[in-house]
XYZ file of C-alpha atoms in Angstrom:
540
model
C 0.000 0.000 0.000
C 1.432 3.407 -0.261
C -0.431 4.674 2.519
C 1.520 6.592 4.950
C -0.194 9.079 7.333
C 2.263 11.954 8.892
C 0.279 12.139 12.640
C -0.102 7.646 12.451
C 3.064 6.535 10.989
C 6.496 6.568 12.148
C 7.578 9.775 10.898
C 9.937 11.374 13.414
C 14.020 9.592 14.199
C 13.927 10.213 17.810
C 16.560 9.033 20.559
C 15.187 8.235 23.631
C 16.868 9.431 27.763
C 18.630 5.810 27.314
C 20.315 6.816 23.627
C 18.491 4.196 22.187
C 16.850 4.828 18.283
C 13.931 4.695 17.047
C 10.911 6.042 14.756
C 8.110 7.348 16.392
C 5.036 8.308 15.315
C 3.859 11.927 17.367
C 1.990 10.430 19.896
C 5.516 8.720 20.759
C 7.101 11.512 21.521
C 5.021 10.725 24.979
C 6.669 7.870 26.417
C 7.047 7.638 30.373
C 8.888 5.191 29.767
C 12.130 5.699 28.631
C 11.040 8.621 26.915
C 12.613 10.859 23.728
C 14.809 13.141 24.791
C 16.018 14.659 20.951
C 14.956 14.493 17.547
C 17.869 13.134 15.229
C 17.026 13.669 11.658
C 18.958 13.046 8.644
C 19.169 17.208 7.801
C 19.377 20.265 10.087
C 16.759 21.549 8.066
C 14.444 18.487 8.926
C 15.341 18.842 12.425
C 13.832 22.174 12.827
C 10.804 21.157 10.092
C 10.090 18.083 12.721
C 10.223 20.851 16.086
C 7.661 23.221 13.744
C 5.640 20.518 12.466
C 5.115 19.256 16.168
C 4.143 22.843 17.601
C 1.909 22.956 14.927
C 0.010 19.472 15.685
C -0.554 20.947 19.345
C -1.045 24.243 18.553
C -3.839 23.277 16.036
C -5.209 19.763 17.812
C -4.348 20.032 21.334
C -3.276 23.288 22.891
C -3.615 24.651 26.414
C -6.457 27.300 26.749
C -5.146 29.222 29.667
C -1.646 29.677 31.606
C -2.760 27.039 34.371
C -3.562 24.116 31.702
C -0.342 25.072 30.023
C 1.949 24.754 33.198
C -0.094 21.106 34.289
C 0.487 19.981 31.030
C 4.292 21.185 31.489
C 4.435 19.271 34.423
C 2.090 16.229 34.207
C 1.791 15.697 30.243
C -1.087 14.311 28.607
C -0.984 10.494 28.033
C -0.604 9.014 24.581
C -3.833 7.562 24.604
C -5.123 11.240 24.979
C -3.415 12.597 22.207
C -4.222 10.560 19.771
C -8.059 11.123 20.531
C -7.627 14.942 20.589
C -5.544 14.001 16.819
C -8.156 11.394 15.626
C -10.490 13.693 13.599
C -7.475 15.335 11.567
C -5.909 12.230 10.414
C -7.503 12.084 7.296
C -5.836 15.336 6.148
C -2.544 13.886 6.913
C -2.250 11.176 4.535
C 0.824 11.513 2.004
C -0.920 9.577 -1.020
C -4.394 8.517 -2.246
C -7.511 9.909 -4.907
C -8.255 12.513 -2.664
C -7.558 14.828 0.396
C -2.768 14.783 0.842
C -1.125 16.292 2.884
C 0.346 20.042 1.648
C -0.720 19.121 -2.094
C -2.702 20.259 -4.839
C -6.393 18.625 -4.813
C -7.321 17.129 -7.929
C -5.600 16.961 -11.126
C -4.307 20.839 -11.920
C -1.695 20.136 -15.206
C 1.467 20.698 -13.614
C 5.298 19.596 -14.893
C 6.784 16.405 -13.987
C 10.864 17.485 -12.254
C 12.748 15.418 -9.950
C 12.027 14.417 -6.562
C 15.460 16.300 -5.854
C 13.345 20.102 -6.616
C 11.810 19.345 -3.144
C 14.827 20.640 -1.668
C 15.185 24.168 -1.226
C 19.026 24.135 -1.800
C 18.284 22.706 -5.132
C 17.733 24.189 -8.506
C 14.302 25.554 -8.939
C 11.610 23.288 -11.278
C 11.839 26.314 -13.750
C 15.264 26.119 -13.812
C 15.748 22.270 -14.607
C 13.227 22.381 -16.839
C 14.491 25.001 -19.202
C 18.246 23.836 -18.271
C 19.395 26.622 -16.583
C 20.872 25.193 -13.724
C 24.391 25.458 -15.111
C 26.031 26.577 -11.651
C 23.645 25.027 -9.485
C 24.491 21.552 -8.227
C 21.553 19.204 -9.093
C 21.301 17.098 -5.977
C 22.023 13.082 -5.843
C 18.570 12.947 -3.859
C 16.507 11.034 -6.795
C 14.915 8.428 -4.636
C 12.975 9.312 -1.363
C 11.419 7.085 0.368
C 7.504 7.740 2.181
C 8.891 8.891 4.809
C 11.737 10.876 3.423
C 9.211 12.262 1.020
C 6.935 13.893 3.472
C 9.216 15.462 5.513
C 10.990 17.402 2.333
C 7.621 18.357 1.814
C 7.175 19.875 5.013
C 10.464 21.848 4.544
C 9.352 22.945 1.090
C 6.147 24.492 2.006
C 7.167 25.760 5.212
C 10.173 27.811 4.236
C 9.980 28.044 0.686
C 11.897 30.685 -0.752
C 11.244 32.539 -3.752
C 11.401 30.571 -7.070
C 11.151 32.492 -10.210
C 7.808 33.749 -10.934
C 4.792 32.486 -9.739
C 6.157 30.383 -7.283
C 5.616 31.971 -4.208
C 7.535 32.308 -0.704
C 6.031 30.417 2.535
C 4.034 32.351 5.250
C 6.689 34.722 6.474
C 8.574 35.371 3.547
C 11.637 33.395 2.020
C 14.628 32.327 4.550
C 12.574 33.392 7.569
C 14.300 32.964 10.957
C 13.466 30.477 13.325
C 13.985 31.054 17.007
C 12.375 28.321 19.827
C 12.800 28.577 23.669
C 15.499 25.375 24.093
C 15.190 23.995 27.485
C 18.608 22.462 28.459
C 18.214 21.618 32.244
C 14.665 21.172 34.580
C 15.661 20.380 38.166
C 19.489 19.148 36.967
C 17.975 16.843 34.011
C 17.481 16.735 30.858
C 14.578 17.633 29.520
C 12.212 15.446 27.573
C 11.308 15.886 23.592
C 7.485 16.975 24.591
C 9.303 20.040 27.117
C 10.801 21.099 24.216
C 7.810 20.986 21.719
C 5.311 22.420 24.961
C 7.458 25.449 25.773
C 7.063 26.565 22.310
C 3.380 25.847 21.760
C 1.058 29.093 22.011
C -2.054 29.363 23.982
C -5.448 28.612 22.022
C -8.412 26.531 21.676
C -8.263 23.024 19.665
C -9.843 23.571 16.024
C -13.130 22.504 15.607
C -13.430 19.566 12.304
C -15.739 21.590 10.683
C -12.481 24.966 10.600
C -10.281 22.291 9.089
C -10.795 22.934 5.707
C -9.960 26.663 6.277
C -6.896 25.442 8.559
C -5.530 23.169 6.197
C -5.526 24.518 2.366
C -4.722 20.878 0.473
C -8.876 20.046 1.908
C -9.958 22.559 -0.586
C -9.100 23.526 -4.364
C -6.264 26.070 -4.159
C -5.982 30.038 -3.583
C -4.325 30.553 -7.082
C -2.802 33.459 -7.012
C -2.836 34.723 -10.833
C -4.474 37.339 -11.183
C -2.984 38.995 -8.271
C -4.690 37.330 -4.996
C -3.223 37.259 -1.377
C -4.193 35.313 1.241
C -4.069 36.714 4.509
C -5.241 35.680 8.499
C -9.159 37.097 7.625
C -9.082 35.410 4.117
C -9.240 31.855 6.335
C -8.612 30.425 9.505
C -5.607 32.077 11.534
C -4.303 28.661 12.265
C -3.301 28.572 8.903
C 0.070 29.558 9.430
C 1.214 26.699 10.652
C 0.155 24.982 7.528
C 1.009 27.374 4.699
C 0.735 25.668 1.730
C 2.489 28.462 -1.182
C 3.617 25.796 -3.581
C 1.597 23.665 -5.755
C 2.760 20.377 -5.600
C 1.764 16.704 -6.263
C 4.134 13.939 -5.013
C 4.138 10.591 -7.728
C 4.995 7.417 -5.561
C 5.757 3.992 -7.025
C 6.470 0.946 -6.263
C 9.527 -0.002 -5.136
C 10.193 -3.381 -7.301
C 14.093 -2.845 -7.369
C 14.501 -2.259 -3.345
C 15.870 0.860 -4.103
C 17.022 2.643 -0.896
C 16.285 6.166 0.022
C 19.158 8.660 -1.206
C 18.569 10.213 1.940
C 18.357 7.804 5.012
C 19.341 4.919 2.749
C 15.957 2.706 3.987
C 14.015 0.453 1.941
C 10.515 1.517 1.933
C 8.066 -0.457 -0.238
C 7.153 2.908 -2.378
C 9.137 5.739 -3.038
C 9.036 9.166 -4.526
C 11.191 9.635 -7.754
C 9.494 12.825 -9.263
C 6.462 15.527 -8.021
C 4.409 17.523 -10.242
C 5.190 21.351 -9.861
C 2.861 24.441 -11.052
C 3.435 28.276 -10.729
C 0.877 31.170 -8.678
C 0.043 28.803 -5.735
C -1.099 31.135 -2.549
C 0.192 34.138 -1.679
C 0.801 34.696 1.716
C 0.880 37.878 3.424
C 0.838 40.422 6.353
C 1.008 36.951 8.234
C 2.678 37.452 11.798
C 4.199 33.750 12.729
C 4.883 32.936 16.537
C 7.775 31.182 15.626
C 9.463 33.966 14.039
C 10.934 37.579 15.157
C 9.868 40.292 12.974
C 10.975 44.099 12.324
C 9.315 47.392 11.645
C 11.134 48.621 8.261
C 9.425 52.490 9.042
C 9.105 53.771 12.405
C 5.840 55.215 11.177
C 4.237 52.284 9.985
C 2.711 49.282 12.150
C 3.451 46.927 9.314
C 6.286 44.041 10.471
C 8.728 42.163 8.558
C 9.801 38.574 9.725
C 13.453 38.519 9.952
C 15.544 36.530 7.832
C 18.183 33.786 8.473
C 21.673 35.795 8.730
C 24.350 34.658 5.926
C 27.327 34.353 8.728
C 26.815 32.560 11.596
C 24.862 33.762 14.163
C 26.662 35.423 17.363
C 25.831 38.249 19.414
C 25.463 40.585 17.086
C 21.830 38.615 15.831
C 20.871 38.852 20.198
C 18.727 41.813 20.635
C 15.560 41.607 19.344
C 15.933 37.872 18.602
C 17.252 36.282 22.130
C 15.416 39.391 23.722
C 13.602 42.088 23.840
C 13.966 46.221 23.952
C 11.182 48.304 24.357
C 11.471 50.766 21.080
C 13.181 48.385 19.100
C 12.784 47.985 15.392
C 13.039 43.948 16.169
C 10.047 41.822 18.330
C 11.814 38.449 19.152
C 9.509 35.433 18.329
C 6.071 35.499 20.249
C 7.221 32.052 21.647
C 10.313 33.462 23.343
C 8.430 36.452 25.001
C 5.778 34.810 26.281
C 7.910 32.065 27.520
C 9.931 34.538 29.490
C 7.500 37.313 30.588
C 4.307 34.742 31.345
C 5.735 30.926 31.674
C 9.552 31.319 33.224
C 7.799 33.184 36.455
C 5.950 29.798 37.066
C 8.378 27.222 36.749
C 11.058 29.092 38.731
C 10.607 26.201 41.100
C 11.745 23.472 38.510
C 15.048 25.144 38.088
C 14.916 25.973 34.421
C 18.160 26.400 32.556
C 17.483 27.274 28.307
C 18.510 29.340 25.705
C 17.447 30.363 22.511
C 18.178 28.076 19.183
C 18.004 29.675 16.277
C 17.674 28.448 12.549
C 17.028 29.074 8.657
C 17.857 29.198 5.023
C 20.019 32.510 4.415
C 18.427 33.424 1.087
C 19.826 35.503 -1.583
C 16.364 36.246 -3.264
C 16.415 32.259 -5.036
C 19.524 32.182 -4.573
C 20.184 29.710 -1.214
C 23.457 31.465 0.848
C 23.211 28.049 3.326
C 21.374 26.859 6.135
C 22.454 28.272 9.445
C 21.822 27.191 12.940
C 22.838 28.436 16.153
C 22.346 28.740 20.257
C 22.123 32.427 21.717
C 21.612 32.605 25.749
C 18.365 34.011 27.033
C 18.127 37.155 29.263
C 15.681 35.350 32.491
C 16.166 38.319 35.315
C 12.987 37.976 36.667
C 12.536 41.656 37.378
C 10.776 43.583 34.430
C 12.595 47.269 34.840
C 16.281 45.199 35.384
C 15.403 43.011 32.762
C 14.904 46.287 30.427
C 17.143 47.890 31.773
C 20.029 45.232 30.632
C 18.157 44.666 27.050
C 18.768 48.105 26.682
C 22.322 48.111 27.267
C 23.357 45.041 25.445
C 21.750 46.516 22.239
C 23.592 49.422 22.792
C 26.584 47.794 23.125
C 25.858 45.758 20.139
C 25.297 48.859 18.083
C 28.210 50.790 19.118
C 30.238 47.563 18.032
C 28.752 47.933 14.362
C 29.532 51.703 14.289
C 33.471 50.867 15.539
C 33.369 47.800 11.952
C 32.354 50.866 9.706
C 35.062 53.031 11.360
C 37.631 50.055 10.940
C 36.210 49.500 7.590
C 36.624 53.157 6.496
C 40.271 53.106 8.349
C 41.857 50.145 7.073
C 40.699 51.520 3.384
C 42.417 54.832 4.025
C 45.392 53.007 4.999
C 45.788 50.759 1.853
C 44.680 53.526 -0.031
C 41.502 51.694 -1.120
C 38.739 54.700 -1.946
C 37.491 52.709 -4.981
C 35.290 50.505 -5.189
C 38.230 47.684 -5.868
C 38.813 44.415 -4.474
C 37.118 44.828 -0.800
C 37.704 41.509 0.351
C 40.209 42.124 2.794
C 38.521 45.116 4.297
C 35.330 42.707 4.177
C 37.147 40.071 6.141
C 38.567 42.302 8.770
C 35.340 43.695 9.727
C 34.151 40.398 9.881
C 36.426 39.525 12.233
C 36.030 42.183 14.527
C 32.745 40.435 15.476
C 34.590 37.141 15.849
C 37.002 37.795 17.917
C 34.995 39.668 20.168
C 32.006 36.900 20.118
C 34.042 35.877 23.351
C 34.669 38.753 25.304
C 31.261 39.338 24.523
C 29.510 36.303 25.902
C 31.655 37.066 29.117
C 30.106 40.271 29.342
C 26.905 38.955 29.057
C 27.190 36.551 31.771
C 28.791 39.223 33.749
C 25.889 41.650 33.613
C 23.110 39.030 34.206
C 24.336 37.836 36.976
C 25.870 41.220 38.894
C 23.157 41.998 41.514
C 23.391 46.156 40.533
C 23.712 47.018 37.015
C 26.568 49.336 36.117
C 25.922 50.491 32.666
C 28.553 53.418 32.818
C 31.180 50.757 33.859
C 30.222 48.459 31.482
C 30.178 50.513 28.684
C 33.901 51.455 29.328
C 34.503 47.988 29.695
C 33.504 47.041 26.130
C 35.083 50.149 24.992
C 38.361 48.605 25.968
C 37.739 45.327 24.257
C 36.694 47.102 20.877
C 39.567 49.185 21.038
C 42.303 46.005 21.023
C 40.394 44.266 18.663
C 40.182 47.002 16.050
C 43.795 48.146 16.951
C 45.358 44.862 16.566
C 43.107 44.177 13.072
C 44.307 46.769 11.657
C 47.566 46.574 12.562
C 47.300 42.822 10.952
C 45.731 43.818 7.733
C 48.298 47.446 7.303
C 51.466 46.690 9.182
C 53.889 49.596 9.540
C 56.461 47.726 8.764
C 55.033 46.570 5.093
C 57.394 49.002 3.632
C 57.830 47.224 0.498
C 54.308 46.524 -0.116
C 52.583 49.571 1.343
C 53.525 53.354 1.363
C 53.775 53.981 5.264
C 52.588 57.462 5.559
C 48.629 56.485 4.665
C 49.478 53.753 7.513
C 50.355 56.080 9.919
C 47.635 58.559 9.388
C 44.994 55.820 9.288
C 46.253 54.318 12.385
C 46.464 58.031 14.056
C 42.627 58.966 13.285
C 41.450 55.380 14.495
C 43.020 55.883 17.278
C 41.573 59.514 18.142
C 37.933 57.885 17.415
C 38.652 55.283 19.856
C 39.313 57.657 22.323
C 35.574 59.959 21.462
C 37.533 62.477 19.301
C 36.515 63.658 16.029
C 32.518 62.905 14.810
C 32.735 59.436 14.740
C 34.678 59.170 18.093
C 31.811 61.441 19.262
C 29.086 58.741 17.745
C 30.973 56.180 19.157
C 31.089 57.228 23.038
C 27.083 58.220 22.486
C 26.480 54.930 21.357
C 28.070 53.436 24.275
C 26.246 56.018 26.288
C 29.562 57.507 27.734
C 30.383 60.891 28.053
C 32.290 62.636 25.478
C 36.044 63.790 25.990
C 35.939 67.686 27.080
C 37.345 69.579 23.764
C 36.677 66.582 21.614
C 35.466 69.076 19.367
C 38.667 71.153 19.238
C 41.051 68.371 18.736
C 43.357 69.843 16.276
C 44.004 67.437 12.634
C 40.923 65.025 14.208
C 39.289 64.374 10.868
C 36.428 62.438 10.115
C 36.920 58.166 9.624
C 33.663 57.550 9.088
């Protein structure tokens, strides 16, 4: 049979507290005994499309409906047994193959173009671009052969972050290469915590869907919200739920029987069917003003209420990417996810008893329009002082801090130019890579910092300010004294060097404008006569 169902079926790699394997099914994921501890998927990108996919099944099926029910559940989780009756009226939408209602595909027959099962994945070349053979320096994928299970989850990923794919072929929910961010628990009571902590801490508040929304919940029940002739969908257009479930490209997966025993390219299993090509069509639904709970977003005009998720960062992601995603400041431009908030401001204040240690993981495709920069994952720490003015108080500062340190790359930038006599637009990959590793090298000092203000019992932002001050003044100094030695005589004419050098140096110490910047950045006071500094002139 090619049957498989994504909320019956073992869908999920899971390891268990004992680091034993297995396939679970989502009602697994509540063993007592023994239970999962971690998902372990084949992908990173399947790892965090398993954590979204199981938030979604309990925001949508079985949420909490108040702060109390949330924290029981938290503490005393819901049997299997009980899941799978709250889950037993969706099932039907969740079957991978058949005549009629799949899961995230097109209903019916809708003409599309046979590509290879390989287009599911966003790093791969786009179905337009294999099928007019465009693909030249894009690295068609080995991934021919998926098996069920394989299938389905790449079809998750697809749908749920799909980027943009030539025209017609629109961008999930929040945008292309949205940014993930979940509450990661790490330690309740001295243990670790189990796979359903995880999901549950990230799961928002609601009621469980009625059968009769599900068709307006889940978009493959119904024919699709083309989007031709100009069309959005948006949260009033059908059932806010929806957003868990975006379903932006039109797709129909072709399984087959698997008479050769072929094994999965991906997980190398032999499944009975498999998927070797889907069937693709342009001006599927088109998502938007959509505000995702998983997500941090940013107002792009002060004067305008409209948000923008934020995308996945191209580099890694290190304290630069921490306010606004790991935390909040009040005035911002950036609103971390709604999950991280309200874990902090309304859940963390009741389970201060359990002793709960977490952080913040973060996750997504880094997007360059279709263009896919990588998938990037990372851990920030979470700001938990339990008192609201501290706890704004220190938000505040670290994003000052933060900003101050991308003023001091531009004045680098703008320094290390002047030294190598670089006004042009020329070759700017060494000034590039010097900037960039301001921010590494100081990712340490930085997270030091950070641990240093959280846990001082009076905050000392004047003190702390200097502090940093000092750091970013021997990490610029001894960049650029790396990328323009002095003593580079035969390479590089000295006097630049020396002039460079001199004017960082003033800036560093709040002289000039951009020394001046600097300090008010920091919120330090500026150096009396700053302004009369004789030959001070401007670095940035």
């Amino acid at each position: 049979m090619t049957t498989f169902n994504l909320l019956t079926d073992p869908l999920i790699p899971l390891r268990r507290a004992s680091g034993s394997l297995f396939l679970g099914s989502v009602a697994d994921i509540l063993d007592t005994d023994d239970p999962p501890v971690a998902i372990v998927a084949p992908r990173a990108d399947f790892h965090l499309g398993l954590m979204e996919f199981l938030v979604a099944v309990f925001a949508t099926l079985d949420p909490a409906n108040s702060d109390r029910s949330w924290l029981e559940r938290f503490r005393r989780p819901a049997t299997k047994r009980q899941l799978e009756e709250a889950i037993a009226a969706a099932i039907p939408y969740f079957e991978l193959a058949g005549e009629g209602v799949t899961f995230m595909q097109e209903l019916g027959d809708f003409g599309g173009k046979r590509v290879s099962a390989g287009a599911l994945f966003i790093e791969g070349p786009g179905a337009i671009s294999v099928e007019n053979n465009t693909d030249v320096f894009t690295r068609r994928l080995r991934t021919q052969t998926l098996s069920r299970r394989s299938a389905a989850l790449a079809l998750y990923v697809h749908q749920n972050f799909a980027p943009s794919g030539g025209k017609g072929y629109r961008t999930s929910v929040r945008g292309g290469g949205p940014l993930t961010t979940l509450v990661n628990l790490q330690r309740i009571a001295g243990r670790q915590p189990t796979l359903f902590q995880q999901v549950w801490a990230n799961v928002p508040k609601g009621e469980a869907a009625a059968a009769d929304e599900y068709p307006r919940i889940f978009p493959w029940a119904v024919p699709t919200r083309t989007s031709a002739d100009g069309r959005q969908t948006t949260p009033e257009d059908v059932n806010p739920l929806q957003m868990f479930w975006g379903m932006p490209r039109r797709v129909r997966l072709h399984l087959e029987e698997n008479v050769d025993r072929i094994p999965c390219d991906l997980t190398g299993e032999i499944d009975t069917h498999v998927c070797r090509t889907v069937e693709v069509r342009d001006y599927g639904t088109n998502y938007t003003t959509w505000m995702h709970p998983l997500t941090p977003y940013r107002r792009i005009d002060p004067k305008s209420e409209e948000m923008y998720r934020v995308a996945a960062p191209a580099d890694r992601f290190g304290f630069r990417h921490w306010p606004g995603a790991a935390f909040e400041t009040p005035g911002a431009s950036v609103k971390p996810a709604a999950c991280v908030s309200t874990f902090v401001a309304e859940r963390l204040p009741n389970l201060r008893r359990e002793g709960v240690e977490f952080g913040i993981y973060a996750a997504g495709y880094a997007m360059d329009s279709a263009k896919v920069l990588g998938f990037v994952e990372g851990n920030m720490p979470a700001l938990v002082e339990p008192d609201p003015a501290k706890r704004k108080a220190i938000g505040e500062l670290l994003s000052h801090l933060v900003e101050a340190t991308a003023y001091a790359e531009a004045i680098l930038g703008i320094a290390i130019r002047k030294a190598v006599q670089r006004e042009d637009a020329g070759d700017a990959t060494p000034i590039e890579a010097a900037k960039r590793r301001l921010w590494d090298d100081l990712e340490g000092r930085f997270r030091i910092l950070f641990e240093g203000i959280t846990s001082d019992a009076a905050l000392d932002p004047e003190a702390r300010a200097k502090e940093w001050l000092g750091e970013l003044r021997r990490a610029q100094l001894s960049i650029f004294d790396d990328v323009a030695p002095i003593d580079a005589f035969s390479t590089l004419n000295p006097a630049p060097i020396v002039e460079a050098r001199r004017l960082l140096t003033l800036c560093l110490a709040g002289y000039a404008e951009s020394g001046r910047k600097l300090y008010k950045l920091l919120g330090l006071a500026v150096p009396e006569g700053s302004k009369k500094k004789s030959g001070a002139k401007e670095t940035a």
